[in-house]
Amino acid sequence: MDFSLFAELGVNGALSGLMYSLVALGIVLIYKSSSVPNLAQGAMTMLGAYMVLAIAHGLGVSLWLAIPLAMLVMFFVGMGIERVALRRLAGRPIIMILMMTLGIDIFTRAATMSIWGSTGAPMNIGISDEPLFLGPLLINRAYVVGAIVAVALFAIFLFFFHTRQGIVLRAISDDYIASWSVGISVERGIAFSWAMASVLATTAGVLWGAVQGVNQGLALLLLKGLTVAVLGGLDSIGGAILAGLLLGFLEGVASGYLDPLVGGGSRELVVAATLILTIMIRPHGLFGRHDIERI
């Protein structure tokens, strides 16, 4: 076995896995506050990226100014989604809320394509195209930048969940009724988690847009993000970043060795197999809380 090739595939895969973790973090945030897996995070990632380009081109400003403006817009988009579509489902069966997030995903994809079309666009955030070598290993610069941003955001959110607002969100996730009884605004907490998930989706959209361009393929990041979230534990922020590293590593190595043999598609196979096996063997994930319901 060529160790240099193995290491290069593994390192680049792990770095891309950290970028998957950005999508997973949005899913984890909403799950921690509402116990609902958000199936719209992929479409929100696509919408956030298109929003950045729309603001940059529409207002004639640089991408670096358009990015925070788009984050602000997406913050209120997330709050609006919770207020208009999800709040009225409070108390309904969890499957109905889950189907609502799927409906939001489909609607957001269709609306984005209707407004901006299906033609892709580049997202040039100034990442150099020059080769980056780590010893003998060729590393993707965009993955390095994305991984640094992901780690920084994870550190911020780990700290956030130890602040007053973060403890409120954890309390809401543990028990709606008890939270209401002590005066916590459950609706406001869930709306805030949707708003922050939308901001994270914009960040992920920008970083992945720099890698593969801004197009409808960004919505497909939902499968990667959901797999990372499930593998790490849907209520574990730290688990999401470690699961992202693991999934990215497996995906990178598998694609490097299997694609030449099977003609491609091994990345999706690894992701799907990881999701299925995790649910079968360890449904609460590697680091998720294992709640046992007694009947």
Coordinates of C-alpha atoms in Angstrom, one line a residue:
M1 CA 0.0 0.0 0.0
D2 CA 1.2 3.5 -0.9
F3 CA 1.2 5.2 2.6
S4 CA 1.5 8.7 1.1
L5 CA -1.6 8.2 -1.0
F6 CA -3.5 6.8 1.9
A7 CA -2.5 9.6 4.2
E8 CA -3.3 12.3 1.6
L9 CA -6.7 10.8 1.0
G10 CA -7.3 10.5 4.7
V11 CA -6.2 14.0 5.6
N12 CA -8.2 15.7 2.8
G13 CA -11.2 13.5 3.7
A14 CA -11.0 14.4 7.3
L15 CA -10.8 18.2 6.5
S16 CA -13.9 17.9 4.2
G17 CA -15.6 16.0 7.0
L18 CA -15.2 19.0 9.3
M19 CA -17.0 21.0 6.7
Y20 CA -19.8 18.4 6.7
S21 CA -19.9 19.0 10.5
L22 CA -21.0 22.6 9.8
V23 CA -24.2 21.3 8.3
A24 CA -24.6 18.7 11.1
L25 CA -24.2 21.4 13.7
G26 CA -27.3 23.2 12.4
I27 CA -29.2 19.9 12.7
V28 CA -27.9 19.3 16.2
L29 CA -28.8 22.9 17.4
I30 CA -32.5 22.4 16.4
Y31 CA -32.6 18.9 17.8
K32 CA -31.2 20.0 21.1
S33 CA -34.0 22.6 21.5
S34 CA -36.9 20.8 19.9
S35 CA -36.0 17.1 19.7
V36 CA -36.8 17.3 15.9
P37 CA -34.3 16.3 13.2
N38 CA -34.3 19.2 10.7
L39 CA -34.5 17.8 7.2
A40 CA -34.4 21.3 5.7
Q41 CA -30.8 22.1 6.6
G42 CA -29.5 21.1 3.1
A43 CA -31.9 23.5 1.3
M44 CA -31.1 26.2 3.8
T45 CA -27.4 25.8 3.0
M46 CA -28.1 26.2 -0.7
L47 CA -30.4 29.2 0.0
G48 CA -27.8 30.9 2.2
A49 CA -25.1 30.6 -0.5
Y50 CA -27.5 32.0 -3.2
M51 CA -28.4 34.8 -0.8
V52 CA -24.8 35.9 -0.5
L53 CA -24.4 36.1 -4.2
A54 CA -27.7 37.9 -4.6
I55 CA -26.7 40.6 -2.1
A56 CA -23.2 40.9 -3.6
H57 CA -24.5 41.4 -7.1
G58 CA -27.7 43.2 -6.2
L59 CA -26.1 45.8 -4.0
G60 CA -22.7 45.8 -5.8
V61 CA -20.8 45.1 -2.6
S62 CA -17.9 42.7 -1.9
L63 CA -18.5 39.1 -0.8
W64 CA -17.0 39.9 2.6
L65 CA -19.7 42.5 3.2
A66 CA -22.4 40.3 1.5
I67 CA -21.7 37.3 3.8
P68 CA -22.6 39.0 7.1
L69 CA -25.6 40.7 5.5
A70 CA -26.8 37.4 4.2
M71 CA -26.3 35.8 7.6
L72 CA -28.5 38.6 9.1
V73 CA -31.2 37.9 6.5
M74 CA -31.0 34.2 7.0
F75 CA -31.3 34.7 10.8
F76 CA -34.7 36.2 10.3
V77 CA -35.6 33.6 7.6
G78 CA -35.0 30.9 10.2
M79 CA -37.1 32.7 12.8
G80 CA -39.8 33.2 10.3
I81 CA -39.9 29.5 9.4
E82 CA -40.3 28.6 13.0
R83 CA -43.0 31.2 13.6
V84 CA -45.1 30.5 10.5
A85 CA -44.6 26.8 9.8
L86 CA -43.6 25.0 13.0
R87 CA -45.0 26.9 16.0
R88 CA -48.6 25.9 15.0
L89 CA -47.6 22.3 15.1
A90 CA -46.7 22.4 18.8
G91 CA -48.1 19.3 20.6
R92 CA -48.7 17.4 17.3
P93 CA -47.1 14.0 16.7
I94 CA -43.4 14.2 16.0
I95 CA -43.8 12.7 12.6
M96 CA -46.0 15.6 11.5
I97 CA -43.2 18.1 12.5
L98 CA -40.6 15.9 10.7
M99 CA -42.7 16.0 7.5
M100 CA -43.0 19.7 7.8
T101 CA -39.3 20.1 7.8
L102 CA -39.2 17.9 4.7
G103 CA -41.8 20.1 3.1
I104 CA -39.8 23.2 3.9
D105 CA -36.7 21.5 2.2
I106 CA -38.7 20.8 -1.0
F107 CA -40.3 24.3 -1.0
T108 CA -36.9 26.0 -0.4
R109 CA -35.2 24.1 -3.2
A110 CA -38.0 24.9 -5.6
A111 CA -38.2 28.6 -4.6
T112 CA -34.4 29.0 -4.9
M113 CA -34.3 27.5 -8.3
S114 CA -37.3 29.6 -9.4
I115 CA -35.7 32.8 -8.3
W116 CA -32.1 32.3 -9.3
G117 CA -32.4 29.5 -11.9
S118 CA -30.5 26.2 -12.0
T119 CA -27.3 27.6 -13.4
G120 CA -24.4 27.4 -11.0
A121 CA -22.2 30.3 -10.0
P122 CA -18.7 30.5 -8.6
M123 CA -18.1 31.6 -5.0
N124 CA -14.7 33.3 -5.0
I125 CA -13.8 34.1 -1.4
G126 CA -10.1 34.6 -2.1
I127 CA -8.7 31.1 -1.4
S128 CA -5.5 30.7 -3.4
D129 CA -5.3 28.0 -6.1
E130 CA -1.6 27.4 -5.4
P131 CA -0.7 23.9 -4.2
L132 CA -0.4 23.4 -0.4
F133 CA 1.9 20.7 0.7
L134 CA 2.2 19.1 4.1
G135 CA 5.4 17.3 3.7
P136 CA 4.8 15.0 0.7
L137 CA 1.0 15.4 1.0
L138 CA -1.0 17.6 -1.3
I139 CA -3.8 19.3 0.7
N140 CA -6.8 21.2 -0.6
R141 CA -6.6 24.8 0.6
A142 CA -10.4 25.2 0.6
Y143 CA -10.7 22.3 2.9
V144 CA -8.1 23.7 5.3
V145 CA -10.0 27.1 5.4
G146 CA -13.3 25.3 5.9
A147 CA -11.9 23.1 8.7
I148 CA -10.5 26.1 10.5
V149 CA -13.8 27.9 10.4
A150 CA -15.7 24.8 11.5
V151 CA -13.4 24.2 14.5
A152 CA -13.7 27.9 15.5
L153 CA -17.5 27.8 15.3
F154 CA -17.7 24.5 17.2
A155 CA -15.6 26.1 20.0
I156 CA -18.0 29.1 20.1
F157 CA -21.1 26.9 20.3
L158 CA -19.6 24.6 23.0
F159 CA -19.0 27.7 25.0
F160 CA -22.5 29.1 24.1
F161 CA -24.3 26.0 25.6
H162 CA -22.7 26.8 28.9
T163 CA -24.1 30.3 28.9
R164 CA -27.6 31.3 30.2
Q165 CA -29.2 31.1 26.8
G166 CA -27.6 27.8 26.0
I167 CA -28.8 26.3 29.3
V168 CA -32.3 27.5 28.5
L169 CA -32.1 25.7 25.1
R170 CA -31.0 22.5 26.9
A171 CA -33.8 22.8 29.4
I172 CA -36.3 23.2 26.6
S173 CA -35.0 20.1 24.9
D174 CA -35.2 18.1 28.1
D175 CA -38.8 18.9 29.0
Y176 CA -41.2 21.4 27.3
I177 CA -43.7 21.3 30.1
A178 CA -41.2 21.9 32.9
S179 CA -39.6 24.7 30.9
W180 CA -43.0 26.4 30.5
S181 CA -43.7 26.0 34.2
V182 CA -40.6 27.9 35.3
G183 CA -41.3 30.8 32.9
I184 CA -39.1 29.8 30.0
S185 CA -40.3 31.0 26.6
V186 CA -40.1 27.7 24.7
E187 CA -41.3 29.2 21.4
R188 CA -38.6 31.9 21.6
G189 CA -35.9 29.4 22.3
I190 CA -36.8 27.1 19.4
A191 CA -37.1 30.1 17.1
F192 CA -33.6 31.2 18.2
S193 CA -32.2 27.7 17.4
W194 CA -33.7 27.9 13.9
A195 CA -32.2 31.3 13.4
M196 CA -28.8 30.2 14.4
A197 CA -29.1 27.0 12.3
S198 CA -29.8 29.3 9.3
V199 CA -26.7 31.3 10.0
L200 CA -24.7 28.2 10.2
A201 CA -26.3 27.0 6.9
T202 CA -25.1 30.2 5.2
T203 CA -21.5 29.7 6.5
A204 CA -21.6 26.1 5.2
G205 CA -23.0 27.3 1.9
V206 CA -20.2 29.9 1.4
L207 CA -17.5 27.4 2.2
W208 CA -18.9 24.6 0.1
G209 CA -19.7 27.1 -2.6
A210 CA -16.0 27.9 -2.7
V211 CA -15.2 24.2 -3.3
Q212 CA -17.9 23.1 -5.8
G213 CA -19.7 26.3 -6.8
V214 CA -23.1 27.6 -5.8
N215 CA -25.7 25.3 -7.3
Q216 CA -28.5 23.0 -6.3
G217 CA -26.0 20.3 -5.4
L218 CA -25.5 22.2 -2.1
A219 CA -28.8 20.9 -1.0
L220 CA -27.5 17.4 -1.2
L221 CA -25.2 18.1 1.7
L222 CA -28.2 17.3 3.9
L223 CA -27.4 13.5 3.6
K224 CA -23.8 14.1 4.7
G225 CA -24.8 16.5 7.5
L226 CA -27.5 14.2 8.8
T227 CA -25.2 11.2 8.7
V228 CA -22.6 13.1 10.8
A229 CA -25.3 14.3 13.2
V230 CA -26.6 10.7 13.7
L231 CA -23.2 9.2 14.0
G232 CA -22.0 11.7 16.5
G233 CA -25.3 11.8 18.4
L234 CA -28.1 14.1 17.5
D235 CA -27.8 16.0 20.8
S236 CA -23.9 16.2 20.9
I237 CA -22.0 19.1 19.5
G238 CA -18.6 17.6 20.2
G239 CA -19.9 14.3 18.7
A240 CA -20.7 16.1 15.5
I241 CA -17.2 17.4 14.9
L242 CA -15.6 14.0 15.7
A243 CA -18.1 12.1 13.6
G244 CA -17.4 14.6 10.8
L245 CA -13.7 13.7 11.0
L246 CA -14.5 10.0 10.9
L247 CA -17.0 10.1 8.1
G248 CA -14.8 12.4 6.0
F249 CA -11.8 10.1 6.5
L250 CA -13.7 7.0 5.5
E251 CA -15.3 8.7 2.5
G252 CA -11.9 10.1 1.3
V253 CA -10.0 6.8 1.6
A254 CA -12.9 4.7 0.1
S255 CA -13.3 7.0 -2.9
G256 CA -9.6 7.0 -3.6
Y257 CA -9.3 3.2 -3.7
L258 CA -12.8 2.0 -4.7
D259 CA -13.8 4.6 -7.4
P260 CA -11.2 3.3 -9.9
L261 CA -12.5 -0.2 -9.4
V262 CA -16.3 0.4 -9.5
G263 CA -16.4 3.5 -11.7
G264 CA -17.4 6.0 -9.0
G265 CA -20.2 6.5 -6.5
S266 CA -18.3 5.0 -3.5
R267 CA -18.6 8.3 -1.5
E268 CA -22.4 8.1 -1.4
L269 CA -22.1 4.3 -0.7
V270 CA -19.9 5.0 2.4
V271 CA -22.2 7.7 3.7
A272 CA -25.4 5.6 3.2
A273 CA -23.8 2.5 4.8
T274 CA -22.6 4.6 7.8
L275 CA -26.0 6.0 8.4
I276 CA -27.8 2.6 8.1
L277 CA -25.2 0.8 10.3
T278 CA -25.3 3.6 13.0
I279 CA -29.1 3.4 13.3
M280 CA -29.0 -0.4 13.4
I281 CA -26.1 -0.8 15.9
R282 CA -26.0 2.4 17.9
P283 CA -29.1 4.6 17.3
H284 CA -28.1 7.2 19.8
G285 CA -24.8 7.7 18.1
L286 CA -21.3 7.6 19.4
F287 CA -21.7 10.4 21.9
G288 CA -25.4 11.0 22.1
R289 CA -27.5 10.7 25.2
H290 CA -29.1 7.2 25.6
D291 CA -32.6 7.7 26.9
I292 CA -34.6 4.6 27.7
E293 CA -38.3 4.8 27.8
R294 CA -40.1 2.4 30.1
I295 CA -43.6 1.3 29.1

